[in-house]
Amino acid sequence: MIAVAVVDAETPGNVGTIARSMKNFGLSELLLVDPPELDPDGEAYGFAGQAREDILPAARTVSFDHLVEHYHTVACTAVPNEDANNHVRYPAVTPSDLAASLQGVDGDICVVFGRERVGLHNDELARCDEICSIPASADYPVLNLGQAATIVLYELRELTVERNQHPDSLHTTAEAGAVEGLHDEFGRFLDAIEHTEEKQAKTRRMFRRLLGRARPTGRETRTMRGLFRQARQRIERGSD
């Protein structure tokens, strides 16, 4: 089980945003350390989307000691030290590698996010088991708390989301016979426009390579074939 903790959040809206991201990516346990007041009529519930119905009302207020004692903790910070001699913030795993890093953990996990302005303090980071940092522009690496949580939780979806809203394949390439039919129609179109005979073979090869890279769907193939057919027929009628 993976929980999410927010330490000393300053604005209720960020807590609501994090709760919504949790709902998006299949997490349900929200832990709050020194939280602001979460008014059911306030911005936390306003920003939480459907998470206002379950995750936010069920959020538990705990101490930082509770997190350390009961979870394998992953502290999220914007700027890890580059010096290997500093063991507080070094080394850090990126969100894209975090799921793989947590695969072998035996026990409950908690991803910990800190304060909006200063994040987690060094003494808090030192007590966590792992450090996670989002690669960003060196000129301005500090993300909004809600944005940072959304990025990290998205990358954990392999561990937390059993089924998403996407079909097994978002792109189904047309069958070979349908694609060949489009190539045949393209050839007839070239004949209709009286494309130079010595250039036709090269043009058809270019079109084949183009379709090969594009991998059109069945619908796209039918639509393009229909357009070439209509254009050819108009040309042929005009030449009668």
Tab-separated table of C-alpha atoms in Angstrom:
chain	number	residue	atom	x	y	z
A	1	MET	CA	0.000	0.000	0.000
A	2	ILE	CA	1.235	3.514	-0.858
A	3	ALA	CA	0.115	6.483	1.217
A	4	VAL	CA	0.715	10.184	0.621
A	5	ALA	CA	1.718	12.621	3.357
A	6	VAL	CA	1.702	16.414	3.240
A	7	VAL	CA	3.775	18.144	5.895
A	8	ASP	CA	2.787	21.571	7.208
A	9	ALA	CA	0.922	22.708	4.091
A	10	GLU	CA	0.241	26.432	4.138
A	11	THR	CA	-2.758	26.526	1.817
A	12	PRO	CA	-5.794	24.219	1.936
A	13	GLY	CA	-6.016	24.411	-1.847
A	14	ASN	CA	-2.790	22.452	-2.299
A	15	VAL	CA	-4.082	19.711	-0.018
A	16	GLY	CA	-7.199	19.495	-2.172
A	17	THR	CA	-5.150	19.399	-5.364
A	18	ILE	CA	-3.009	16.570	-4.013
A	19	ALA	CA	-6.128	14.651	-2.961
A	20	ARG	CA	-7.476	14.997	-6.492
A	21	SER	CA	-4.204	13.716	-7.983
A	22	MET	CA	-4.348	10.774	-5.612
A	23	LYS	CA	-7.819	9.961	-6.907
A	24	ASN	CA	-6.549	10.223	-10.498
A	25	PHE	CA	-3.751	7.736	-9.901
A	26	GLY	CA	-5.336	5.167	-7.644
A	27	LEU	CA	-4.191	6.197	-4.165
A	28	SER	CA	-6.536	6.640	-1.231
A	29	GLU	CA	-4.674	7.155	2.072
A	30	LEU	CA	-3.869	10.817	2.768
A	31	LEU	CA	-1.856	11.680	5.876
A	32	LEU	CA	-1.494	15.270	7.099
A	33	VAL	CA	1.209	16.589	9.408
A	34	ASP	CA	0.332	19.963	10.992
A	35	PRO	CA	-2.327	20.694	8.352
A	36	PRO	CA	-4.263	23.927	7.824
A	37	GLU	CA	-7.961	23.901	8.587
A	38	LEU	CA	-9.828	22.032	5.869
A	39	ASP	CA	-13.235	23.662	5.724
A	40	PRO	CA	-15.765	21.525	3.786
A	41	ASP	CA	-16.949	24.767	2.202
A	42	GLY	CA	-13.423	26.026	1.527
A	43	GLU	CA	-10.828	25.732	-1.221
A	44	ALA	CA	-9.465	22.326	-0.187
A	45	TYR	CA	-12.766	20.664	-0.967
A	46	GLY	CA	-13.276	22.974	-3.935
A	47	PHE	CA	-9.983	21.860	-5.523
A	48	ALA	CA	-10.374	18.172	-4.669
A	49	GLY	CA	-12.851	17.163	-7.391
A	50	GLN	CA	-14.360	13.760	-6.623
A	51	ALA	CA	-11.733	13.245	-3.919
A	52	ARG	CA	-13.893	15.515	-1.753
A	53	GLU	CA	-16.225	12.550	-1.325
A	54	ASP	CA	-13.749	10.038	0.114
A	55	ILE	CA	-10.021	10.827	0.231
A	56	LEU	CA	-10.237	14.266	1.813
A	57	PRO	CA	-12.829	13.459	4.500
A	58	ALA	CA	-10.871	10.316	5.431
A	59	ALA	CA	-7.517	12.122	5.692
A	60	ARG	CA	-5.758	11.450	8.994
A	61	THR	CA	-3.688	13.920	10.978
A	62	VAL	CA	-0.476	12.273	12.198
A	63	SER	CA	2.959	13.261	13.425
A	64	PHE	CA	6.153	13.096	11.399
A	65	ASP	CA	7.329	10.485	13.889
A	66	HIS	CA	4.340	8.346	12.887
A	67	LEU	CA	5.405	8.445	9.238
A	68	VAL	CA	8.942	7.362	10.022
A	69	GLU	CA	7.881	4.615	12.414
A	70	HIS	CA	5.170	3.020	10.266
A	71	TYR	CA	6.208	3.500	6.624
A	72	HIS	CA	9.053	3.190	4.186
A	73	THR	CA	9.280	6.915	3.501
A	74	VAL	CA	10.109	8.666	0.219
A	75	ALA	CA	10.869	12.345	0.735
A	76	CYS	CA	10.267	14.623	-2.250
A	77	THR	CA	12.549	17.631	-2.597
A	78	ALA	CA	13.316	20.096	-5.378
A	79	VAL	CA	17.089	20.400	-4.979
A	80	PRO	CA	19.225	17.425	-3.890
A	81	ASN	CA	22.829	18.176	-3.019
A	82	GLU	CA	25.332	17.205	-5.693
A	83	ASP	CA	27.994	16.322	-3.141
A	84	ALA	CA	28.069	12.606	-2.336
A	85	ASN	CA	29.520	13.467	1.071
A	86	ASN	CA	26.229	15.089	2.064
A	87	HIS	CA	24.048	12.148	3.030
A	88	VAL	CA	20.952	14.215	3.786
A	89	ARG	CA	19.861	14.850	0.194
A	90	TYR	CA	22.084	12.504	-1.796
A	91	PRO	CA	21.544	10.438	-3.843
A	92	ALA	CA	18.072	11.087	-5.241
A	93	VAL	CA	15.881	9.014	-7.523
A	94	THR	CA	13.776	10.730	-10.202
A	95	PRO	CA	9.995	10.173	-10.383
A	96	SER	CA	10.371	8.132	-13.569
A	97	ASP	CA	12.549	5.621	-11.701
A	98	LEU	CA	10.646	5.686	-8.422
A	99	ALA	CA	8.188	2.869	-9.185
A	100	ALA	CA	11.033	0.491	-10.012
A	101	SER	CA	12.889	1.576	-6.878
A	102	LEU	CA	9.870	0.716	-4.703
A	103	GLN	CA	9.083	-2.646	-6.292
A	104	GLY	CA	11.075	-4.602	-3.748
A	105	VAL	CA	9.936	-2.751	-0.624
A	106	ASP	CA	8.343	-5.073	1.911
A	107	GLY	CA	5.743	-3.089	3.839
A	108	ASP	CA	3.732	0.087	3.514
A	109	ILE	CA	5.181	3.068	1.663
A	110	CYS	CA	4.557	6.771	2.172
A	111	VAL	CA	5.478	9.496	-0.304
A	112	VAL	CA	6.120	12.656	1.692
A	113	PHE	CA	5.708	16.207	0.396
A	114	GLY	CA	6.824	19.287	2.325
A	115	ARG	CA	5.963	22.921	2.657
A	116	GLU	CA	5.140	25.168	-0.287
A	117	ARG	CA	8.041	27.579	0.220
A	118	VAL	CA	10.818	25.540	1.839
A	119	GLY	CA	9.828	21.907	1.379
A	120	LEU	CA	11.016	19.409	3.964
A	121	HIS	CA	13.647	20.500	6.464
A	122	ASN	CA	17.037	18.790	6.445
A	123	ASP	CA	16.331	16.999	9.716
A	124	GLU	CA	13.106	15.613	8.200
A	125	LEU	CA	14.878	14.549	5.019
A	126	ALA	CA	17.540	12.818	7.072
A	127	ARG	CA	14.906	10.613	8.698
A	128	CYS	CA	13.384	9.413	5.406
A	129	ASP	CA	14.435	6.226	3.641
A	130	GLU	CA	14.677	7.592	0.095
A	131	ILE	CA	14.861	10.939	-1.663
A	132	CYS	CA	12.960	11.751	-4.860
A	133	SER	CA	13.620	14.867	-6.923
A	134	ILE	CA	11.978	16.099	-10.134
A	135	PRO	CA	14.492	17.142	-12.822
A	136	ALA	CA	13.676	20.717	-13.849
A	137	SER	CA	15.348	23.869	-15.127
A	138	ALA	CA	18.397	24.740	-13.034
A	139	ASP	CA	17.281	28.374	-13.210
A	140	TYR	CA	13.971	27.607	-11.472
A	141	PRO	CA	13.642	24.018	-10.232
A	142	VAL	CA	11.024	24.646	-7.519
A	143	LEU	CA	7.564	23.451	-8.523
A	144	ASN	CA	4.219	24.278	-7.003
A	145	LEU	CA	3.406	21.686	-4.327
A	146	GLY	CA	0.334	20.381	-6.140
A	147	GLN	CA	2.183	20.162	-9.458
A	148	ALA	CA	5.086	18.266	-7.911
A	149	ALA	CA	2.752	15.768	-6.270
A	150	THR	CA	0.876	15.203	-9.521
A	151	ILE	CA	4.112	14.422	-11.391
A	152	VAL	CA	5.332	11.974	-8.759
A	153	LEU	CA	1.980	10.204	-8.364
A	154	TYR	CA	1.612	9.910	-12.135
A	155	GLU	CA	4.924	8.078	-12.312
A	156	LEU	CA	3.756	5.682	-9.593
A	157	ARG	CA	0.668	4.625	-11.593
A	158	GLU	CA	2.238	1.268	-12.500
A	159	LEU	CA	2.031	0.366	-8.816
A	160	THR	CA	-1.286	2.016	-7.997
A	161	VAL	CA	-3.574	1.846	-11.050
A	162	GLU	CA	-4.931	-1.573	-11.967
A	163	ARG	CA	-6.889	-0.384	-15.001
A	164	ASN	CA	-6.926	2.979	-16.764
A	165	GLN	CA	-9.495	4.508	-19.107
A	166	HIS	CA	-7.501	3.772	-22.252
A	167	PRO	CA	-8.224	0.786	-24.493
A	168	ASP	CA	-5.470	-1.792	-24.865
A	169	SER	CA	-4.220	0.100	-27.909
A	170	LEU	CA	-4.759	3.781	-28.676
A	171	HIS	CA	-3.700	3.272	-32.292
A	172	THR	CA	-4.757	0.288	-34.381
A	173	THR	CA	-2.960	0.246	-37.720
A	174	ALA	CA	-5.056	-0.551	-40.780
A	175	GLU	CA	-4.848	-4.056	-42.216
A	176	ALA	CA	-2.296	-4.574	-44.972
A	177	GLY	CA	-4.979	-5.129	-47.612
A	178	ALA	CA	-6.651	-1.799	-46.835
A	179	VAL	CA	-3.314	0.023	-47.071
A	180	GLU	CA	-2.583	-1.638	-50.414
A	181	GLY	CA	-5.986	-0.500	-51.625
A	182	LEU	CA	-4.999	3.060	-50.774
A	183	HIS	CA	-1.748	2.656	-52.703
A	184	ASP	CA	-3.679	1.378	-55.729
A	185	GLU	CA	-6.034	4.355	-55.580
A	186	PHE	CA	-3.084	6.720	-55.257
A	187	GLY	CA	-1.600	5.170	-58.407
A	188	ARG	CA	-4.864	5.731	-60.319
A	189	PHE	CA	-4.875	9.318	-59.059
A	190	LEU	CA	-1.374	9.858	-60.428
A	191	ASP	CA	-2.545	8.536	-63.787
A	192	ALA	CA	-5.546	10.884	-63.749
A	193	ILE	CA	-3.422	13.966	-63.151
A	194	GLU	CA	-1.013	12.731	-65.832
A	195	HIS	CA	1.890	12.674	-63.444
A	196	THR	CA	5.101	12.261	-65.427
A	197	GLU	CA	5.486	8.545	-66.124
A	198	GLU	CA	9.190	8.400	-65.318
A	199	LYS	CA	8.500	10.012	-61.920
A	200	GLN	CA	5.563	7.834	-60.933
A	201	ALA	CA	7.607	4.972	-59.463
A	202	LYS	CA	9.602	7.355	-57.288
A	203	THR	CA	6.463	9.200	-56.178
A	204	ARG	CA	4.730	5.953	-55.241
A	205	ARG	CA	7.781	4.820	-53.255
A	206	MET	CA	7.790	8.122	-51.363
A	207	PHE	CA	4.074	7.735	-50.614
A	208	ARG	CA	4.611	4.165	-49.408
A	209	ARG	CA	7.399	5.263	-47.068
A	210	LEU	CA	5.217	8.091	-45.789
A	211	LEU	CA	2.380	5.696	-44.955
A	212	GLY	CA	4.850	3.251	-43.449
A	213	ARG	CA	6.007	5.872	-40.964
A	214	ALA	CA	2.480	7.157	-40.292
A	215	ARG	CA	0.895	3.711	-39.748
A	216	PRO	CA	-2.621	5.006	-40.558
A	217	THR	CA	-5.690	3.523	-38.899
A	218	GLY	CA	-8.422	1.795	-40.865
A	219	ARG	CA	-10.589	4.910	-40.770
A	220	GLU	CA	-7.743	7.152	-41.911
A	221	THR	CA	-6.952	4.745	-44.746
A	222	ARG	CA	-10.578	4.648	-45.921
A	223	THR	CA	-10.873	8.433	-45.751
A	224	MET	CA	-7.692	9.045	-47.759
A	225	ARG	CA	-8.693	6.435	-50.320
A	226	GLY	CA	-12.073	8.093	-50.715
A	227	LEU	CA	-10.509	11.525	-51.199
A	228	PHE	CA	-8.145	10.284	-53.907
A	229	ARG	CA	-11.021	8.474	-55.607
A	230	GLN	CA	-13.238	11.574	-55.595
A	231	ALA	CA	-10.432	13.754	-56.900
A	232	ARG	CA	-9.649	11.258	-59.653
A	233	GLN	CA	-13.292	10.982	-60.699
A	234	ARG	CA	-13.682	14.761	-60.921
A	235	ILE	CA	-10.556	15.002	-63.029
A	236	GLU	CA	-11.773	12.220	-65.315
A	237	ARG	CA	-15.200	13.827	-65.727
A	238	GLY	CA	-13.615	17.160	-66.540
A	239	SER	CA	-11.503	15.631	-69.260
A	240	ASP	CA	-14.490	14.015	-71.065
